[in-house]
Amino acid sequence: MKILQSTLIIFFIIFMNGVLSSPPDDPVLCSSGNTHCTVTNAYGLFPDRSTCRASQVLFPTTEQELISIVASASKSNTKVKAVTRYSHSVPKFACPGGQDGILISTNNLNRTVKVDVESRRITVESGVVLKDLITEAAKNGLTLPHTPYWWGITVGGLLATGAHGSSLWGKGSAAHEYVVSMRIVTPATAEEGYAKVRSLSESDEELDAVKVSLGVLGVVSQVTLQLEPMFKRAITYVENNDSDLAQELVRFGKDHEFGDIWWFPSQKKALYRVDDRVSIKQSGNGLYDFIPFRPIFTDTLAATRDTEELQEKTRDANGKCVVAKLVTGTLKTAAYGLTNNGSHFTGYPVVGPNNRMQSSGTCLDSLEDGKLICPLDSRLGHRLFHTAFSISLSKVPSFIKDVKKLVELEPQAFCGLELNMGILMRYVKASSAYLGKTDDAVDFYFTYFRIKDEPLSPRLFEDIYEEIEQIGLFKYGGLPHWAKNRNLAFIEAIKKYPNANKFLSVKNKYDPQGIFSSEWTDQVLGLKESVTILKDGCALEGLCICSEDSHCAPSKNYYCRPGKVYKEARVCAFHDNAYTKDEL
Ligand SMILES: Cc1cc2nc3c(=O)[nH]c(=O)nc-3n(C[C@H](O)[C@H](O)[C@H](O)COP(=O)(O)OP(=O)(O)OC[C@H]3O[C@@H](n4cnc5c(N)ncnc54)[C@H](O)[C@@H]3O)c2cc1C
Ligand SMILES: *[C@@H]1O[C@H](CO)[C@@H](O)[C@H](O)[C@H]1NC(C)=O
Ligand SMILES: *[C@@H]1O[C@H](CO)[C@@H](O)[C@H](O)[C@H]1NC(C)=O
Ligand SMILES: *[C@@H]1O[C@H](CO)[C@@H](O)[C@H](O)[C@H]1NC(C)=O
């Protein structure tokens, strides 16, 4: 019965291609007009489950209006924050400080300012959505070589959080590597009128702060990006066993310009995306419309969710493994959403122009009928934890070996990740951006079940996920993705950036009053006490690393214990019946 249901679910996901759906809600909700607002993220749930408030939201349509908004906030020392159409970052970066700050929406700053075909540059306002950037560039025979895989994000937002695709070649996969100039509106002195535009080009060192700014330096108004002539890519997915993954992972990144790997540890499989640049003359008009980013029926999504909730309640690890195999098997059959001509998959390699292969998100193109939505739509309470960190290439093999030891001990634990496509491994290069990557690295990303309304309820195998998280972040010094993760990932993260002080001095210069800063950004930047929140059950949602049983759920038999492979880790582990501390 369960299996049948899952098959139907997957069937629906795959064959809804091209059907119209309902767009996600705006993350900003106001009770009267544009005042008395709350702001959340695309998931409708911040890591600490708090609700952020703001006194009002403003929608500048020009840089001039943006300047006057920042000026009046700066003059009155009012907190402000740039907010985007969908607010896709998981952590609380969208919140202004305090309870009565002002939200500056970039929704109407969505114009393409200029395309210079000769120098191959595009200038856009910061609220332009990635999809539109890709389309506009393509119309002019140009392309941004590397982008995130999801196009429902804005240029301002994706740069601020260091978002990336996958590559170790050239400048690498982070979109901010392709920035040639930016215009940012910051506070200024009274003589200057309380706000001003700073125009930064490649020769300005401060550009290295502004490219990846976490939104704390001001509001980016315009961005100019270096593009390339349109090229094609050829993609072939190759499945292998994972026995040599520790060695293969680094080699593979060097061999293929756009390669990435999905890892399904319980199935002992690795799925290699062999993805290389080919001549524009090669025939092929392939399309990558990634299946998990397609619209899904509201009812179907609810049913998937119910199945997993039941499996959690009944501790049905095997059930999760059955569904995980179905999901990965079905996606494989459907070529993950690749088609050779936009409608049919006839075989690998799939060759297509970069703009059709690099990014997708058809669930956002929409009709307001409410029946079909994006799989991550907050209205259905689909909750997941998102863990993503990058580990220096030199440490990657050891990390893989440690994870494999955990796989040996608890193979079924990994089915909970494989339900959501396992562990995605992508390549990123060291950056000159102060808050960019410090080394060439592999970014590891996985998502897993989070309970909708019960923060104090433990989850199946959460100790294993917590241990992987702590191995990556602390044993191997991984850098957390700024737009993902739970609070603990940011513990002392800023100390891992040798140029953090340079970033902070630019922040001091641009915004000495800190109107663009919040308690959360101050904590992340090491300017205030810790990012963690110590309270009963805090480790269950990654708000802390447990140091005593009460941080887990002792009444439900989850106790704070050392890791199984990384003994320094502290995780919430399930122990049936009388398990006492003496047994440790
Ligand atoms: C389905 C999905 C897939 C994803 N895929 C990838 C991926 O492939 N690779 C990857 O690296 N990431 C990925 N992400 C993460 C995504 O790139 C980030 O969440 C991104 O930051 C979201 O951009 P946004 O426009 O929603 O910005 P928001 O989350 O709204 O904003 C992020 C921060 O930027 C600030 N900001 C926004 N605009 C401006 C501006 N104009 N001026 C100054 N500050 C500004 C905000 O104040 C906030 O602090 C994915 C996320 C989702 C939901
Ligand atoms: C810009 O946003 C406005 C409203 O938010 C919308 O009507 C318009 O179509 C958008 N323009 C582009 C080029 O996307
Ligand atoms: C894994 O695959 C490699 C070749 O890709 C092969 O040599 C090896 O025997 C396989 N290992 C297992 C355990 O199947
Ligand atoms: C795509 O290819 C299939 C099979 O080769 C063909 O039936 C279909 O008409 C093609 N569609 C387009 C849009 O070219």
Short mmCIF file of N, CA and C in Angstrom, two decimals, residues 4 63 89 118 122 135 143 145-146 156 183 200 221 229 275 279 364 397 417 423 430 432 449 500 507 512 543 562 566:
data_model
loop_
_atom_site.label_atom_id
_atom_site.label_comp_id
_atom_site.label_asym_id
_atom_site.label_seq_id
_atom_site.Cartn_x
_atom_site.Cartn_y
_atom_site.Cartn_z
N LEU A 4 2.71 1.51 -3.22
CA LEU A 4 1.85 1.96 -4.31
C LEU A 4 1.70 3.47 -4.24
N GLU A 63 16.64 53.53 -8.15
CA GLU A 63 17.76 53.72 -7.22
C GLU A 63 17.55 54.97 -6.39
N SER A 89 16.69 31.89 1.53
CA SER A 89 17.69 31.48 2.51
C SER A 89 17.01 30.90 3.74
N GLU A 118 29.28 43.48 -26.99
CA GLU A 118 30.69 43.51 -27.35
C GLU A 118 31.59 43.08 -26.18
N ILE A 122 26.43 42.10 -18.68
CA ILE A 122 25.02 42.43 -18.44
C ILE A 122 24.94 43.19 -17.12
N THR A 135 17.61 34.14 -19.15
CA THR A 135 16.86 34.34 -20.39
C THR A 135 17.34 35.57 -21.15
N THR A 143 25.88 33.94 -21.99
CA THR A 143 25.49 33.09 -20.85
C THR A 143 26.42 33.30 -19.67
N PRO A 145 28.32 31.44 -17.10
CA PRO A 145 28.67 30.02 -17.15
C PRO A 145 28.17 29.21 -15.94
N HIS A 146 28.27 29.80 -14.74
CA HIS A 146 27.91 29.04 -13.54
C HIS A 146 26.85 29.76 -12.73
N GLY A 156 20.57 39.81 -6.15
CA GLY A 156 21.02 40.36 -4.86
C GLY A 156 21.15 39.27 -3.80
N ARG A 183 26.67 48.43 -7.67
CA ARG A 183 26.27 49.69 -7.04
C ARG A 183 25.50 49.33 -5.78
N LEU A 200 31.31 50.34 -7.23
CA LEU A 200 32.57 49.61 -7.05
C LEU A 200 32.91 48.82 -8.30
N SER A 221 22.05 47.84 -5.46
CA SER A 221 21.08 48.37 -6.40
C SER A 221 21.26 47.72 -7.78
N PRO A 229 30.21 33.95 -24.49
CA PRO A 229 29.34 33.59 -25.61
C PRO A 229 28.62 32.29 -25.25
N ASP A 275 29.54 16.15 -17.09
CA ASP A 275 28.94 17.34 -17.66
C ASP A 275 30.05 18.25 -18.17
N SER A 279 31.01 22.27 -28.27
CA SER A 279 30.87 23.37 -29.22
C SER A 279 29.41 23.74 -29.40
N LEU A 364 7.61 27.46 -10.46
CA LEU A 364 7.32 28.86 -10.14
C LEU A 364 6.46 29.55 -11.21
N PRO A 397 38.84 13.23 1.13
CA PRO A 397 38.88 11.76 1.24
C PRO A 397 38.67 11.28 2.68
N LEU A 417 18.09 10.27 4.07
CA LEU A 417 18.67 11.29 3.18
C LEU A 417 18.36 10.95 1.73
N ILE A 423 23.21 12.67 -0.75
CA ILE A 423 24.14 13.77 -0.45
C ILE A 423 24.65 14.32 -1.78
N ALA A 430 38.34 28.48 -4.28
CA ALA A 430 38.74 29.55 -3.36
C ALA A 430 38.43 30.89 -4.01
N SER A 432 38.39 35.41 -3.73
CA SER A 432 38.96 36.60 -3.09
C SER A 432 37.90 37.31 -2.25
N PHE A 449 14.17 15.11 7.21
CA PHE A 449 12.89 15.34 7.86
C PHE A 449 12.96 16.26 9.09
N ALA A 500 37.96 37.97 7.61
CA ALA A 500 36.76 38.44 8.31
C ALA A 500 36.94 39.88 8.81
N LYS A 507 32.19 46.96 6.74
CA LYS A 507 30.86 47.11 7.37
C LYS A 507 30.83 48.36 8.25
N PRO A 512 28.14 52.42 9.96
CA PRO A 512 28.67 52.48 11.32
C PRO A 512 27.61 52.29 12.41
N LEU A 543 19.70 23.83 17.37
CA LEU A 543 19.90 25.16 17.94
C LEU A 543 21.13 25.18 18.84
N PRO A 562 28.42 10.75 22.99
CA PRO A 562 29.49 11.02 22.02
C PRO A 562 29.16 10.37 20.68
N TYR A 566 33.32 9.98 15.43
CA TYR A 566 34.01 11.20 15.89
C TYR A 566 33.62 11.38 17.35
#
